[in-house]
Amino acid sequence: MSNYTATDFFPTWYKSTKLSATPEQINARLAAIDELVHTNEIPFWLDIIRISNGLPPADNTSTSRFVKIFQDEDNTFPITNNTQLLKVLAASAVCFKLEAEDLETEDEEAEEEEEEEQQGQPNDQSKEDEEDDATIITNVNTAISLCITNVNFLGQFKDDPVIPVMTYAQNYLESKPYYQRMREHEEQTNNLDEIVEKLGEEEDLTHEQQVTIVNSIQQLHKENNMLSEELNVLSWIFGEYSKLANCFFQDAGTSLMMIYGPIELHEKTSTLHYINSARGFLHRILSIALGSKKATTVSVVDSINAIPADFKAGLVKQYKAHISELTPYLLAVSKSTEVNAGDDYSAPVKKQTGGGDIKKTFKPDVMAIQIYKEIVFINTLENV
Amino acid sequence: METLDVDKGECSNFYLADASDIGDTQTVQKDVKKTIGVKLFEGKEMDVHETAEITYKHKAKIIAIVGESDCGKTTLVAELYNGFQKSPNGDLLFAGSQTLIGLEERSHLSKVESNSEEPETKKTANGIFRFLHLALKKKENLRADSVHIILSDISGEDFQRARDSSSSMMELTLLTDADQVIYIIDGEKLAAKKLRQQTLSNAETFIQTALDNGILDAQTHLTVVVSKWDKLVADTSFNFDRDVKTPFTESFASRLSDFKAFPIAARPKSQAVEAAFGLYQLLNDCYLVEKQTTVAGPAKVKSDIDRHFHTMQIQKEL
C-alpha cells in the first residue's frame, strides 16, 4: 500500500490550475474537500462528476453549492470564470472521496478500540449506526466508481494526465467488493470466537452478544447467498443457455448475447452486486456465442439495431428514471426508441454526452462489460 | 495595476483576485471579508498570480523558455505572435490573448521608442517570471475548445545565475511545473568558432544541473532549439545533427519524458532561410504537448500482492 494519500498529491493537482498557489489556499481547499467528503448524497456526487467532466449538472443548484463549500473556507474563492478550477477541484474531491472510506475505516477501528478500552462496553446503537453508515459509504463510492468508469465510454473526454480519477475508480472497483467480503468474514469469526468462550461460563449472554449472534447468522446467510449466486452463474455459463434469448448462447449469437449476457449476469448476482470477475464471465459467454466465427468489432448503433424492439422498449421503461449521460449505452438505447426505425439518433446522444460518438466501434466483451456496469450503476442508485 | 473595491457581481469585466494577489493594498486586505478585491486587466504581460485568471477558466499549457542573454528568447515569443499577423501559421489559428498589449510591446514598442528600422524586442526584466498568453485553434477542428498557451521567459542574467549555482537553480521551479521547456542555444555564438564549444558546454551544464537538482525530470518535455539559424546555415564547419542533436539526445533523452532538437530563425536578417523558420513546428509542439504527472498517481488502495497476503493471513487465522 502506498504511503502517499490524495492529500500529498493535491498540491500537484491544484498547481495545474494555479501556479502560484499558497499553502493557505491549499489548506483552505483541503478543508473544503474534507467537508465535502462527508456528504453521502449520491445525486450531488453525480453532479460533481458531471462538473469534473465539463457537463452541466442535473441540479441547477449543485454548482453554486459546490462553490459555496469552497467559499466558506476562503472568501476570495472565484465565483465567476472558474470552469477549469471547478473541474480540477471536482476531480480531486472524487479522488478524496474514494480514498476516504479506507482511511475512515482504519481511523474508526483505532478510535473504537480506544473508546472500548476507556468505557469498558461499546454502545450497541452507535455501532449499528456506524455499520449502516459504512454500507452507505460503500454504496456511494461504488456508484461514484461505476459512474466514472462508465461516463467516458464513447471517448468524448480526454483522460486527465494530472488527476488520476479513473485509476482511483478502477482501484476501488477492483479492491473494494473483495475486501468488503473478506472483512465481514473476518469480523464475524472474531466476534463469534468471543461468544463461544463465554458460553462455557454460567453468565447469560448480554444484549450485545445476542445481537452479534444475529448479525453473524445474517452474514452467514448473505455469504451463503453469494456462494449460491456464484454457483448459479457458473452453472448458467456451463449450461450455455440464455433465458432471455430462449436459446443456447451460440444460437443467439454475439450480437444478442452482448446485451442479454450482462443483464442475465446481473439478475443472477443481486447479493454479490458488482463482481470483479464479470469481465471474465462475459468474455466466456461471448466466446461460446461466437463459436468458430471470427470476432469483429461492433459499433454502438449496430449493437442497438440488433436488439428486438420490444426488448429495447422494456429496457428503457425499466431504467428510465436513471438513464442519463452518465449511462451512455443505455442513453443511446433510449434515444433509439424515440426515432423511427432506421433514423439517425447520433446527434441527440452527442449533444447530451458532450460529444460522444455512437458510431465508435468496440470489441463485444468491452461493450458487454459497459452494459453490465451501467445496469449495476443504476441498481446501486435505486438501492441507496 | 489598479485595485478597486467593488461589490460582488457589480461589474462583469473583472476577475476576483485572491488575497495573495492584492497583498500590496492595505485597505483591501483589511476589508477583504466585506468586499471582493478586483483587478482590471491592462492586457500587459502577467505575473505568476495573474495567470490564474486564465488557468482558473481554461486548461492551460505552461511553456517556459530559457537561454543565455541575447539568445533570442523574447524575439521568439514576439514572432510566435507576429506570425499570426503576417500569414497563416500552418493549420494553427490565433484564437485570442489576454496579453495583447504585452505581446505588442514585446514586438514593436522598442521599435517605436528607438525609431529603429529593425525591430528590437523589449528585454525581459530581471528576477521575475513574466507571462504572455496565446489561445490557439486548429483549422480542422474549429468547434473544439481553444488550446491556451502561457509563455514565460526569464532574463538572461537570472538564467546565468541558475546555471552557475544550485541554490539559484532551485528558484526555477516553474520549469518543473511547465508542460514544455524550450532551451534556446544562441546560433550567432555557435557561428563564432571561438565561442562554439563554450556555448554548447554552457547548455549541457545548465540541463545537467537542472536534471541533477530535479528541476527537469522524467516528466519534462524538453526542446533544444538553435536560434538565428540564418547565421549558421551556410557554415560548413557546423553540423546540427553531429554537434547538437546527437550529443544532447545521447546525454539527456533517457532522463526526460520527451526530447527534441531543431533549428529556428524567428526573425532572420538574411535571405538564407525563410522568415519564422521552424516556428510552426515549435508552436505545434506547444499545442500538442501533454504532460503526464506520474508523481500524482493514486495511492493504490490494495495491490494484488497486498490482496494475496491478506488472503493468506485470513486463511492462517481460520
mmCIF file of N, CA and C in Angstrom, chain B residues 8-58:
data_model
loop_
_atom_site.group_PDB
_atom_site.id
_atom_site.type_symbol
_atom_site.label_atom_id
_atom_site.label_comp_id
_atom_site.label_asym_id
_atom_site.label_seq_id
_atom_site.Cartn_x
_atom_site.Cartn_y
_atom_site.Cartn_z
ATOM 1 N N LYS B 8 -19.552 42.314 -4.925
ATOM 2 C CA LYS B 8 -19.589 41.082 -5.707
ATOM 3 C C LYS B 8 -20.625 41.168 -6.827
ATOM 4 N N GLY B 9 -20.203 40.850 -8.025
ATOM 5 C CA GLY B 9 -21.129 40.785 -9.137
ATOM 6 C C GLY B 9 -21.514 42.121 -9.735
ATOM 7 N N GLU B 10 -20.879 43.212 -9.278
ATOM 8 C CA GLU B 10 -21.273 44.543 -9.769
ATOM 9 C C GLU B 10 -20.825 44.781 -11.202
ATOM 10 N N CYS B 11 -19.664 44.314 -11.517
ATOM 11 C CA CYS B 11 -19.107 44.575 -12.838
ATOM 12 C C CYS B 11 -18.747 43.257 -13.517
ATOM 13 N N SER B 12 -19.015 43.160 -14.810
ATOM 14 C CA SER B 12 -18.745 41.892 -15.491
ATOM 15 C C SER B 12 -17.315 41.815 -16.012
ATOM 16 N N ASN B 13 -16.653 42.960 -16.115
ATOM 17 C CA ASN B 13 -15.318 42.954 -16.714
ATOM 18 C C ASN B 13 -14.216 42.895 -15.668
ATOM 19 N N PHE B 14 -14.294 41.928 -14.803
ATOM 20 C CA PHE B 14 -13.248 41.820 -13.790
ATOM 21 C C PHE B 14 -13.047 40.366 -13.454
ATOM 22 N N TYR B 15 -11.967 40.121 -12.748
ATOM 23 C CA TYR B 15 -11.835 38.800 -12.135
ATOM 24 C C TYR B 15 -11.606 38.999 -10.657
ATOM 25 N N LEU B 16 -12.060 38.050 -9.896
ATOM 26 C CA LEU B 16 -11.925 38.149 -8.452
ATOM 27 C C LEU B 16 -10.510 37.767 -8.067
ATOM 28 N N ALA B 17 -9.851 38.648 -7.362
ATOM 29 C CA ALA B 17 -8.457 38.395 -7.023
ATOM 30 C C ALA B 17 -8.342 37.605 -5.734
ATOM 31 N N ASP B 18 -7.341 36.711 -5.685
ATOM 32 C CA ASP B 18 -7.045 36.026 -4.438
ATOM 33 C C ASP B 18 -6.395 37.014 -3.479
ATOM 34 N N ALA B 19 -6.442 36.696 -2.197
ATOM 35 C CA ALA B 19 -5.848 37.582 -1.203
ATOM 36 C C ALA B 19 -4.370 37.816 -1.513
ATOM 37 N N SER B 20 -3.693 36.761 -1.999
ATOM 38 C CA SER B 20 -2.257 36.897 -2.280
ATOM 39 C C SER B 20 -1.986 37.888 -3.406
ATOM 40 N N ASP B 21 -2.954 38.047 -4.318
ATOM 41 C CA ASP B 21 -2.757 38.968 -5.444
ATOM 42 C C ASP B 21 -2.841 40.423 -5.002
ATOM 43 N N ILE B 22 -3.568 40.659 -3.928
ATOM 44 C CA ILE B 22 -3.837 42.047 -3.558
ATOM 45 C C ILE B 22 -3.121 42.418 -2.256
ATOM 46 N N GLY B 23 -2.064 41.680 -1.988
ATOM 47 C CA GLY B 23 -1.343 41.852 -0.741
ATOM 48 C C GLY B 23 -0.776 43.249 -0.551
ATOM 49 N N ASP B 24 -0.507 43.960 -1.646
ATOM 50 C CA ASP B 24 0.106 45.283 -1.506
ATOM 51 C C ASP B 24 -0.927 46.376 -1.229
ATOM 52 N N THR B 25 -2.189 46.039 -1.150
ATOM 53 C CA THR B 25 -3.209 47.062 -0.915
ATOM 54 C C THR B 25 -3.799 46.875 0.479
ATOM 55 N N GLN B 26 -3.315 47.675 1.383
ATOM 56 C CA GLN B 26 -3.660 47.503 2.792
ATOM 57 C C GLN B 26 -5.164 47.533 3.049
ATOM 58 N N THR B 27 -5.837 48.538 2.458
ATOM 59 C CA THR B 27 -7.263 48.695 2.721
ATOM 60 C C THR B 27 -8.064 47.481 2.297
ATOM 61 N N VAL B 28 -7.726 46.999 1.127
ATOM 62 C CA VAL B 28 -8.467 45.850 0.613
ATOM 63 C C VAL B 28 -8.238 44.644 1.504
ATOM 64 N N GLN B 29 -6.991 44.469 1.959
ATOM 65 C CA GLN B 29 -6.686 43.329 2.832
ATOM 66 C C GLN B 29 -7.482 43.397 4.124
ATOM 67 N N LYS B 30 -7.604 44.588 4.687
ATOM 68 C CA LYS B 30 -8.334 44.744 5.937
ATOM 69 C C LYS B 30 -9.812 44.412 5.757
ATOM 70 N N ASP B 31 -10.372 44.895 4.635
ATOM 71 C CA ASP B 31 -11.812 44.762 4.439
ATOM 72 C C ASP B 31 -12.158 43.584 3.547
ATOM 73 N N VAL B 32 -11.202 42.655 3.414
ATOM 74 C CA VAL B 32 -11.404 41.608 2.421
ATOM 75 C C VAL B 32 -12.658 40.772 2.684
ATOM 76 N N LYS B 33 -13.086 40.714 3.940
ATOM 77 C CA LYS B 33 -14.280 39.935 4.239
ATOM 78 C C LYS B 33 -15.555 40.664 3.832
ATOM 79 N N LYS B 34 -15.465 42.015 3.753
ATOM 80 C CA LYS B 34 -16.664 42.778 3.407
ATOM 81 C C LYS B 34 -16.793 42.956 1.903
ATOM 82 N N THR B 35 -15.673 43.137 1.212
ATOM 83 C CA THR B 35 -15.730 43.384 -0.220
ATOM 84 C C THR B 35 -14.800 42.421 -0.939
ATOM 85 N N ILE B 36 -14.932 42.398 -2.224
ATOM 86 C CA ILE B 36 -14.115 41.491 -3.017
ATOM 87 C C ILE B 36 -13.071 42.336 -3.742
ATOM 88 N N GLY B 37 -11.800 41.924 -3.670
ATOM 89 C CA GLY B 37 -10.752 42.631 -4.386
ATOM 90 C C GLY B 37 -10.883 42.378 -5.876
ATOM 91 N N VAL B 38 -10.779 43.394 -6.661
ATOM 92 C CA VAL B 38 -10.997 43.252 -8.097
ATOM 93 C C VAL B 38 -9.856 43.899 -8.849
ATOM 94 N N LYS B 39 -9.347 43.206 -9.847
ATOM 95 C CA LYS B 39 -8.298 43.803 -10.663
ATOM 96 C C LYS B 39 -8.835 44.024 -12.073
ATOM 97 N N LEU B 40 -8.462 45.134 -12.646
ATOM 98 C CA LEU B 40 -8.836 45.395 -14.033
ATOM 99 C C LEU B 40 -7.630 45.079 -14.901
ATOM 100 N N PHE B 41 -7.852 44.336 -15.969
ATOM 101 C CA PHE B 41 -6.723 43.926 -16.788
ATOM 102 C C PHE B 41 -6.274 45.008 -17.752
ATOM 103 N N GLU B 42 -4.977 45.141 -17.835
ATOM 104 C CA GLU B 42 -4.429 46.110 -18.781
ATOM 105 C C GLU B 42 -4.022 45.426 -20.076
ATOM 106 N N GLY B 43 -4.015 44.114 -20.077
ATOM 107 C CA GLY B 43 -3.618 43.379 -21.281
ATOM 108 C C GLY B 43 -2.119 43.271 -21.428
ATOM 109 N N LYS B 44 -1.398 43.681 -20.358
ATOM 110 C CA LYS B 44 0.061 43.586 -20.443
ATOM 111 C C LYS B 44 0.499 42.205 -19.961
ATOM 112 N N GLU B 45 1.809 41.986 -19.999
ATOM 113 C CA GLU B 45 2.295 40.685 -19.536
ATOM 114 C C GLU B 45 1.898 40.491 -18.070
ATOM 115 N N MET B 46 1.727 39.235 -17.686
ATOM 116 C CA MET B 46 1.183 38.937 -16.358
ATOM 117 C C MET B 46 2.277 38.478 -15.420
ATOM 118 N N ASP B 47 2.004 38.611 -14.115
ATOM 119 C CA ASP B 47 2.888 37.940 -13.170
ATOM 120 C C ASP B 47 2.257 36.587 -12.818
ATOM 121 N N VAL B 48 2.954 35.843 -11.980
ATOM 122 C CA VAL B 48 2.529 34.457 -11.741
ATOM 123 C C VAL B 48 1.128 34.377 -11.118
ATOM 124 N N HIS B 49 0.760 35.370 -10.270
ATOM 125 C CA HIS B 49 -0.569 35.349 -9.644
ATOM 126 C C HIS B 49 -1.659 35.611 -10.678
ATOM 127 N N GLU B 50 -1.352 36.529 -11.593
ATOM 128 C CA GLU B 50 -2.373 36.920 -12.573
ATOM 129 C C GLU B 50 -2.685 35.823 -13.588
ATOM 130 N N THR B 51 -1.771 34.867 -13.746
ATOM 131 C CA THR B 51 -2.043 33.791 -14.707
ATOM 132 C C THR B 51 -3.275 32.984 -14.296
ATOM 133 N N ALA B 52 -3.617 33.058 -12.985
ATOM 134 C CA ALA B 52 -4.781 32.299 -12.506
ATOM 135 C C ALA B 52 -6.054 32.727 -13.237
ATOM 136 N N GLU B 53 -6.080 33.969 -13.719
ATOM 137 C CA GLU B 53 -7.265 34.429 -14.433
ATOM 138 C C GLU B 53 -7.532 33.541 -15.655
ATOM 139 N N ILE B 54 -6.448 33.024 -16.228
ATOM 140 C CA ILE B 54 -6.588 32.119 -17.378
ATOM 141 C C ILE B 54 -6.737 30.672 -16.899
ATOM 142 N N THR B 55 -5.853 30.295 -15.968
ATOM 143 C CA THR B 55 -5.842 28.876 -15.570
ATOM 144 C C THR B 55 -7.074 28.477 -14.760
ATOM 145 N N TYR B 56 -7.729 29.444 -14.101
ATOM 146 C CA TYR B 56 -8.981 29.127 -13.407
ATOM 147 C C TYR B 56 -10.086 28.804 -14.416
ATOM 148 N N LYS B 57 -9.974 29.442 -15.577
ATOM 149 C CA LYS B 57 -11.062 29.317 -16.554
ATOM 150 C C LYS B 57 -10.802 28.223 -17.589
ATOM 151 N N HIS B 58 -9.548 28.104 -17.987
ATOM 152 C CA HIS B 58 -9.221 27.152 -19.066
ATOM 153 C C HIS B 58 -8.080 26.236 -18.647
#
